[in-house]
Coordinates of C-alpha atoms in Angstrom, one line a residue:
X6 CA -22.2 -3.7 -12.0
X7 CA -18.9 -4.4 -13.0
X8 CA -16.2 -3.1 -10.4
X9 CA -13.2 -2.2 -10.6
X10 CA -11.5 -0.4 -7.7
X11 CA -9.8 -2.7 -6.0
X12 CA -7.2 -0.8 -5.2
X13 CA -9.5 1.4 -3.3
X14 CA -10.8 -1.5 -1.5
X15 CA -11.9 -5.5 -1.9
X16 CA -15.3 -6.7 -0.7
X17 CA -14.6 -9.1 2.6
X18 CA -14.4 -12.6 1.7
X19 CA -16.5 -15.3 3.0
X20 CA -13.7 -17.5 4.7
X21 CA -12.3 -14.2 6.3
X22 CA -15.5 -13.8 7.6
X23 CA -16.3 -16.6 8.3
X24 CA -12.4 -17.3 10.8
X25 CA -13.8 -13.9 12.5
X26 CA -16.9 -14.8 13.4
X27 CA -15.9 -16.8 16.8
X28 CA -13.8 -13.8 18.2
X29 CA -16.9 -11.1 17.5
X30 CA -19.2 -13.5 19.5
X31 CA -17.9 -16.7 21.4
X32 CA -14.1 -15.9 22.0
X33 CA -15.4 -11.9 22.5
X34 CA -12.6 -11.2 25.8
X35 CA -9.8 -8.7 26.0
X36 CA -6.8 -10.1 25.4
X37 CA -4.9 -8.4 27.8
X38 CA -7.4 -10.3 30.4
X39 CA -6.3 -12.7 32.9
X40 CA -8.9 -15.0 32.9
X41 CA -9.9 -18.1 30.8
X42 CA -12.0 -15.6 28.2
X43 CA -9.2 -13.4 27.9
X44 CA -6.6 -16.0 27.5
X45 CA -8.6 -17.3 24.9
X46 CA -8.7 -14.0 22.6
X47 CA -4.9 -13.6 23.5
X48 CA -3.9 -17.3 22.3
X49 CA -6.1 -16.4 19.1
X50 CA -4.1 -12.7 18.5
X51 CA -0.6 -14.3 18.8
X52 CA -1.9 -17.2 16.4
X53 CA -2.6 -14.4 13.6
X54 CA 0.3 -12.9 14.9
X55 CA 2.6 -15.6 13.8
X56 CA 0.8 -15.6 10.5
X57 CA 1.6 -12.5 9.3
X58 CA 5.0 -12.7 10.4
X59 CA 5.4 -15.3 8.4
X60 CA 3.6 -13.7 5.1
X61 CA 6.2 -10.4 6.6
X62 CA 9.7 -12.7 6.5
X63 CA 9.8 -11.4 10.4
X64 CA 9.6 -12.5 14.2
X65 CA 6.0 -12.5 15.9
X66 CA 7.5 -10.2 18.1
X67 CA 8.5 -7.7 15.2
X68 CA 4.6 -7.3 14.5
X69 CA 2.6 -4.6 15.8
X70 CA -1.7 -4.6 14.6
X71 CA -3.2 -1.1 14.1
X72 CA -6.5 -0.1 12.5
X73 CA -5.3 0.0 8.6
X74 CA -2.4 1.3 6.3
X75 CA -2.5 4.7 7.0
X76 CA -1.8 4.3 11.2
X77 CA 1.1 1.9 10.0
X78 CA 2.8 4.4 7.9
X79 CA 2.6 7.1 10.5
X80 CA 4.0 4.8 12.4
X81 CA 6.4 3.8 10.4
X82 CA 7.9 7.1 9.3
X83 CA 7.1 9.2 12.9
X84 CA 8.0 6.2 15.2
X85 CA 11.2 5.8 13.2
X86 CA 12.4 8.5 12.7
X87 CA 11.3 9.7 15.9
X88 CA 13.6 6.5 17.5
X89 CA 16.6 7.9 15.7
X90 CA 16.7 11.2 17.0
X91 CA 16.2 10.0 20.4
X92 CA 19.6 7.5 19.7
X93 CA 21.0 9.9 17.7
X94 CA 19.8 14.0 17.5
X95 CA 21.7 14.8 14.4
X96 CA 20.1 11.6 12.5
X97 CA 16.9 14.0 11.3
X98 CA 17.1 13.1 7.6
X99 CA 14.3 11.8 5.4
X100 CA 14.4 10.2 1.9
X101 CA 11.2 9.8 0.6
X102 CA 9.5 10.1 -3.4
X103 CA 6.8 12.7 -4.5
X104 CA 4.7 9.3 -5.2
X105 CA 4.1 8.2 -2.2
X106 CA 0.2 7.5 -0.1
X107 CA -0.7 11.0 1.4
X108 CA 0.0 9.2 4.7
X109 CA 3.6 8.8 3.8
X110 CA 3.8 12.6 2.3
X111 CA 1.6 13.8 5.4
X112 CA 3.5 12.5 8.2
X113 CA 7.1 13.5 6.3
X114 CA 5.5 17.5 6.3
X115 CA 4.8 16.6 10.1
X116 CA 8.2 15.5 11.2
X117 CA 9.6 18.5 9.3
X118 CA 7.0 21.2 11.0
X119 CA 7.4 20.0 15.0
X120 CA 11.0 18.4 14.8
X121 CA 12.7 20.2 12.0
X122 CA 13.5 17.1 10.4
X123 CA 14.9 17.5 6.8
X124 CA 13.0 15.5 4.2
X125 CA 14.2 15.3 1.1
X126 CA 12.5 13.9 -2.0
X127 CA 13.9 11.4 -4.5
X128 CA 13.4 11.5 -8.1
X129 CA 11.5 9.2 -10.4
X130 CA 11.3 8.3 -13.7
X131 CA 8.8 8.9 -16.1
X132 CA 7.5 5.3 -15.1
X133 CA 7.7 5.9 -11.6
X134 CA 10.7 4.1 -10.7
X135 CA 13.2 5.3 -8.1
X136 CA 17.1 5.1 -10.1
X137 CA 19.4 3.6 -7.4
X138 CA 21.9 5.7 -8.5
X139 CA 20.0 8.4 -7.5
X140 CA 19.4 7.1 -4.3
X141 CA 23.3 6.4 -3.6
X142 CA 24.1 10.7 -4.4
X143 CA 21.1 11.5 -1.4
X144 CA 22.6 9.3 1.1
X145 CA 24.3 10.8 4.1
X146 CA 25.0 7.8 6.4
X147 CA 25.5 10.2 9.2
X148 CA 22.3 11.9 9.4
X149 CA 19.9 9.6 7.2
X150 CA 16.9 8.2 9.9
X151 CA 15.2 6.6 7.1
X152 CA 14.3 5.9 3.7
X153 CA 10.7 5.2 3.3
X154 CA 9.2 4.1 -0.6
X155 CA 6.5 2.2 -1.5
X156 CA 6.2 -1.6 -3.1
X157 CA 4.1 -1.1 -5.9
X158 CA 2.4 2.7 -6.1
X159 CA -1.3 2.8 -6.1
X160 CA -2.2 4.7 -8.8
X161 CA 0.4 3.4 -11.3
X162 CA 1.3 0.4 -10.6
X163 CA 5.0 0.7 -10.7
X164 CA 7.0 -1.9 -8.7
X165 CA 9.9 -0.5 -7.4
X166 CA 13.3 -2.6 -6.9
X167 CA 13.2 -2.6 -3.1
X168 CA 16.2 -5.5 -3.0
X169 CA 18.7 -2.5 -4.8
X170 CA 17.5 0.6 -3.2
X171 CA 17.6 -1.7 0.1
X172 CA 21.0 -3.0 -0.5
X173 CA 22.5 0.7 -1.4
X174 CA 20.1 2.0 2.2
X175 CA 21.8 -0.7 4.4
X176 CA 25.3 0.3 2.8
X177 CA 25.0 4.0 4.4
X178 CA 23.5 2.5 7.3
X179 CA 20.1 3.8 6.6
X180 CA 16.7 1.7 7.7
X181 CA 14.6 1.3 5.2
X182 CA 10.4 1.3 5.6
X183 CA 8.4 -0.1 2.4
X184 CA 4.7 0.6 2.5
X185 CA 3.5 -2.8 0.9
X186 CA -0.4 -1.7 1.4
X187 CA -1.3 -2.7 -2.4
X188 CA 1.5 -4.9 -2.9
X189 CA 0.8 -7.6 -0.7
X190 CA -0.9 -10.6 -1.3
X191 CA 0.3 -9.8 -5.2
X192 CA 3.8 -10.0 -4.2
X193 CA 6.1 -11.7 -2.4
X194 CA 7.0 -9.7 0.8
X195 CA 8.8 -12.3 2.7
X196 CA 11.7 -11.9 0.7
X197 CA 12.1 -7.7 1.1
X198 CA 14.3 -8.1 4.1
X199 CA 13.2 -4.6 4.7
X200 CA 13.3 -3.3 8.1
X201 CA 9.8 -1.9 8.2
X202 CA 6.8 -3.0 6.4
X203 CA 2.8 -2.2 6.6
X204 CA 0.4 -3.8 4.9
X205 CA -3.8 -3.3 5.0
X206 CA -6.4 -5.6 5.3
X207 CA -9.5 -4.2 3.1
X208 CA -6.8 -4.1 0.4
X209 CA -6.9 -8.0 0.9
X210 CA -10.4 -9.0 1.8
X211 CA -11.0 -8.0 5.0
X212 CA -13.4 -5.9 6.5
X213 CA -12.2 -2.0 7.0
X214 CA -10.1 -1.3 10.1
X215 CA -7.1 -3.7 10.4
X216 CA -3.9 -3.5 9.6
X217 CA -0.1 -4.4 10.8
X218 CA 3.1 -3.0 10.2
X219 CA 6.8 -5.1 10.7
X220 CA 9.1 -3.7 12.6
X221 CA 12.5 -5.1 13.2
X222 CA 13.6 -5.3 16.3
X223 CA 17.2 -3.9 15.9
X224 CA 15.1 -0.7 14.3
X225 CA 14.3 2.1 17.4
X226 CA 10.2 2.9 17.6
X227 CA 9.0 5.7 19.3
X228 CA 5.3 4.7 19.9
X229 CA 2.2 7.3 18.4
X230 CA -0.3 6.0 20.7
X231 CA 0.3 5.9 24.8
X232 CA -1.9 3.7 27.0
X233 CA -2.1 0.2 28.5
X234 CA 0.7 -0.4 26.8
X235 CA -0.2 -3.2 24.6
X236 CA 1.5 -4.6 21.3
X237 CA 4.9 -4.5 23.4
X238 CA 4.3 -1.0 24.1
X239 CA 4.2 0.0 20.4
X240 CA 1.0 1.1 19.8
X241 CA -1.4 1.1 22.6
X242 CA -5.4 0.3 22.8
X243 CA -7.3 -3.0 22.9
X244 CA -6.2 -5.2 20.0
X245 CA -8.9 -6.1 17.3
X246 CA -9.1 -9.9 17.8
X247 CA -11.3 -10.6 14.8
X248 CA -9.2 -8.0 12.3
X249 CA -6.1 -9.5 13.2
X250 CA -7.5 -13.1 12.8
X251 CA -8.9 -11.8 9.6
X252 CA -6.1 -10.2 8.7
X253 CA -3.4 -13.6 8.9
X254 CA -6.7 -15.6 7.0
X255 CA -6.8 -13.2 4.5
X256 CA -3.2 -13.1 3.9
X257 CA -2.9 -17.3 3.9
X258 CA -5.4 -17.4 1.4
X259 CA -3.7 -14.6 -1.0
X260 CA -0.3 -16.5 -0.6
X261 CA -2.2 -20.1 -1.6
X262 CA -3.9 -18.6 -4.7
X263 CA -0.5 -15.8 -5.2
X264 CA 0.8 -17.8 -8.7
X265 CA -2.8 -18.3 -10.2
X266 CA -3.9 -15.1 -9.7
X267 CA -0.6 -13.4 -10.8
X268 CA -0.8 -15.8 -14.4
X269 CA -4.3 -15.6 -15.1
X270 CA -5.3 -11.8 -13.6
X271 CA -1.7 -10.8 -15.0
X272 CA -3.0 -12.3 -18.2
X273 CA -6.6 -10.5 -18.2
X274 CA -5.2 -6.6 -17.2
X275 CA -2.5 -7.2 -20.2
X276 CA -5.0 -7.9 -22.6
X277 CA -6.9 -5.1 -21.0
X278 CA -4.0 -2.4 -21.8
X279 CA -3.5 -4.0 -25.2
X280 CA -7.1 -3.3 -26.3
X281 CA -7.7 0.1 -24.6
X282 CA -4.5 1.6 -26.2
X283 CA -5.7 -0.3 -29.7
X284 CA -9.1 0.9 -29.5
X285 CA -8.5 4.2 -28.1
X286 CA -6.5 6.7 -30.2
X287 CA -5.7 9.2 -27.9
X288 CA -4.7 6.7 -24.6
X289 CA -2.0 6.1 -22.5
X290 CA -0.8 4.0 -20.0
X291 CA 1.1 5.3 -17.0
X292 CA 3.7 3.9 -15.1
X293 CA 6.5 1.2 -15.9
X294 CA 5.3 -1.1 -18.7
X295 CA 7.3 -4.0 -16.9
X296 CA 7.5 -3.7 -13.6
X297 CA 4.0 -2.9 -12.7
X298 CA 1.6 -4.5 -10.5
X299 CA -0.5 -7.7 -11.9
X300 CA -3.7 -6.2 -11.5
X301 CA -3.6 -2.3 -12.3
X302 CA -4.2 -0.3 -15.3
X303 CA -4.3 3.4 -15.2
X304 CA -4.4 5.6 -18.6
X305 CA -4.3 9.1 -19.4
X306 CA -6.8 10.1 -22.1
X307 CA -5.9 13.4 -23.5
X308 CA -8.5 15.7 -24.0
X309 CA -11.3 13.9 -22.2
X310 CA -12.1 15.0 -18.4
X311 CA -11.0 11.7 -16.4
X312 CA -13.9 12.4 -14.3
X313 CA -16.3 12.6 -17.2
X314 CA -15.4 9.5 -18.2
X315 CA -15.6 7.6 -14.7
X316 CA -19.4 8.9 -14.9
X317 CA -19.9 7.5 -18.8
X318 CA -18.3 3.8 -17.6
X319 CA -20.8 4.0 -14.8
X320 CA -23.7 4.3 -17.1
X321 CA -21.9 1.3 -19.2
X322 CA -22.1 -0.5 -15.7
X323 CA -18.3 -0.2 -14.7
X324 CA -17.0 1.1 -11.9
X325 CA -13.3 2.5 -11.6
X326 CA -11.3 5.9 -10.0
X327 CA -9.0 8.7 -11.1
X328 CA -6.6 7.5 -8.3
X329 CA -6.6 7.2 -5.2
X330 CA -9.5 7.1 -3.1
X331 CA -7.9 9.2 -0.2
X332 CA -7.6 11.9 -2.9
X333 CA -11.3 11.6 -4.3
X334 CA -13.1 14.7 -4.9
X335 CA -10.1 16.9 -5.1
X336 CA -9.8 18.8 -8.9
X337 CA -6.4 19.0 -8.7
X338 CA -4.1 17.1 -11.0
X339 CA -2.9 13.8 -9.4
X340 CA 0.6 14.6 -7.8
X341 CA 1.8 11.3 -8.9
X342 CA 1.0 11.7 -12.5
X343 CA 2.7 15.6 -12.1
X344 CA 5.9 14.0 -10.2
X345 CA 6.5 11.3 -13.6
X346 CA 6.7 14.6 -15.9
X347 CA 2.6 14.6 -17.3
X348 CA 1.0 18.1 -17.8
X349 CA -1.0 19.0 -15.5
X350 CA -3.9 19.4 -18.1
X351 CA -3.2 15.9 -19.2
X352 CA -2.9 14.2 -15.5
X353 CA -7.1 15.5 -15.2
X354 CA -7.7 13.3 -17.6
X355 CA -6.5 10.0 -15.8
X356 CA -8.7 6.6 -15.2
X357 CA -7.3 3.4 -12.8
X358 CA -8.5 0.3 -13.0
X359 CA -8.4 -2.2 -10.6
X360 CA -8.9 -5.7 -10.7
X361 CA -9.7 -8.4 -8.0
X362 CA -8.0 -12.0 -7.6
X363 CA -10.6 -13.5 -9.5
X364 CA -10.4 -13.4 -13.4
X365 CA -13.2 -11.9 -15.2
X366 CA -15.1 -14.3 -18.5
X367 CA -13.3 -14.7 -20.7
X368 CA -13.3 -12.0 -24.0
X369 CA -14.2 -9.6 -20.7
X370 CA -11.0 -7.4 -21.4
X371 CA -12.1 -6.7 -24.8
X372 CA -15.4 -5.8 -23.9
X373 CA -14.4 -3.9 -21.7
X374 CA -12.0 -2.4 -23.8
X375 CA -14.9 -1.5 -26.0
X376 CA -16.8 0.3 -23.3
X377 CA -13.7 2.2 -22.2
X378 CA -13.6 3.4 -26.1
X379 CA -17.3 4.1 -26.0
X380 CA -16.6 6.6 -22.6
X381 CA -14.2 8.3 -24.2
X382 CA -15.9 8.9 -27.3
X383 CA -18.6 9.7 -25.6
X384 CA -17.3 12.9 -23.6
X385 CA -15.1 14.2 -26.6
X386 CA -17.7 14.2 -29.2

């Protein structure tokens, strides 16, 4: 079985495991313990806290762990925004795109029901790419809380220019969160300068359950979760010692293998597209052609049920989605796909594929090329 929905999740790798497996069993204390058992686990949390700061381009202190991407984009968007109306009641302005995770869209429609915040949606292309321009007209610097986008969009693939939208964000005095859940280890985030960031771990090769978000410390955070008060007071509950040392292995190893794996898995999905849209009349790729993730390919195929064809690649022994997996069962269209301008009839018709750091044989792309060509065929006969 060949799979391919990585962007859903990655299988845990063995050295992640492997730098977790003390703090499940020996180094097993609460790190907000005073004894020498607790110390330990608190000495091993700020370790991988420094890690992924450094993978972030932030402080230690600017890191907050939660349990995956979606709790650090409610946090990000609610605790944000949230700060700035308690600095600032009239600052009750979202920017946001139509593309974003249904964690970003969710918590946007939350803000908006219980604090009558005004969330307004930017455009995108037909590649999924946000036009600064059209960022510059929505800005109001007086009541703008934040602008919130994410890196790389996970059923596309587009890459977004976060260094202009963030440049043209800071100039209205706006704070600016990127949701980097299936950018990172792919890209480089250290160099964003954004003033929020969340990132997952399964994403990376991890097990399921850990995740982090960046918060600068100049940016106000109204905490989600009320407790002992731990993580600085920013999210509350008994830290996940062996996720967040996961978690900072995880991201060490992505950043040493970054290059190789954006040249030679970069290298694989292009052959990939090139042979699909060759062998396969009636296919299409969505998203930007360019600026597009090293490891995604996602195609419309007009007139064959995307779903149809999901089930023939199974029988051929691959495994891929429609989108994403939070989404998974639903009939409707893709709201992504709708958003860049496809019909709706057309959209039902879309296949991702994902692939992992690890290049397949070589001649694989073509094959499976071939068997994407077969599928299709297969349900439009």
């Amino acid at each position: 079985m060949l799979y391919l929905d990585h962007a859903a999740t990655s299988p845990a790798r063995p050295a992640v495991l492997e730098a977790m497996h003390p703090f499940l069993t020996g180094v097993y204390g609460n790190p907000s313990s005073h004894h020498t058992v607790g110390e330990a686990a608190s000495e091993a949390l700020e370790w991988a806290r420094g890690r992924v700061a450094a993978a972030l381009g932030m402080r230690p202190s600017e890191v907050i762990f939660t349990s995956g991407g979606t709790e650090s984009n409610n946090l990000a968007v609610k605790g944000i925004v949230l700060g700035a109306l308690q600095e600032d009641p009239q600052r009750r302005r979202l920017l946001t795109t139509p593309i974003e995770h249904e964690s970003i869209l969710r918590s946007a429609e939350y803000l908006h029901r219980l604090h009558r915040v005004a969330v307004a949606m930017l455009p995108v292309g037909e590649d999924g790419v946000v036009a600064i321009d059209d960022l510059r007209i929505a800005l109001d610097a007086a009541d703008t809380a934040l602008v919130t986008f994410g890196h790389a969009n996970n059923e596309i693939g587009t890459v977004q220019d976060v260094t202009g939208l963030m440049a043209v964000a800071h100039e209205h005095g706006a704070p600016v969160h990127v949701d980097a859940v299936q950018s990172a280890g792919w890209l480089d985030l250290r160099a964003l300068g954004a003033d929020a960031v969340s990132i997952a771990g399964h994403k990376l090769g991890t097990p399921k359950g850990i995740g982090a978000i960046g918060v600068r410390s100049r940016v106000p955070l109204e905490p989600l979760l009320h407790g002992g008060g731990q993580e600085r007071g920013r999210r509350s509950g008994t830290e996940n010692v062996a996720g967040a040392v996961g978690l900072a292995t995880a991201l060490d190893l992505a950043e040493t293998e970054r290059a190789q794996s954006i040249a030679e898995v970069g290298a694989q999905t292009g052959a990939f597209i090139a042979s699909v849209l060759d062998a396969v009349p009636q296919a299409a790729l969505t998203g930007s052609p360019d600026h597009r993730l090293p490891n995604l390919a996602s195609f419309t195929f007009a007139g064959a049920s995307g779903e149809a064809v999901l089930l023939e690649l199974e029988r051929r022994g691959v495994v891929s989605s429609s989108g994403s997996a939070c989404a998974a069962g639903s009939d409707e269209p893709s709201p992504v796909l709708l958003a860049l301008g496809i019909p709706a009839e057309v959209a039902q018709t879309s296949v991702r594929f994902t692939f992992g750091r690890t290049p397949l044989p070589e001649g694989a792309a073509q094959h499976l090329a071939g068997l994407v060509a077969d599928a299709v065929a297969a349900v439009t006969a």
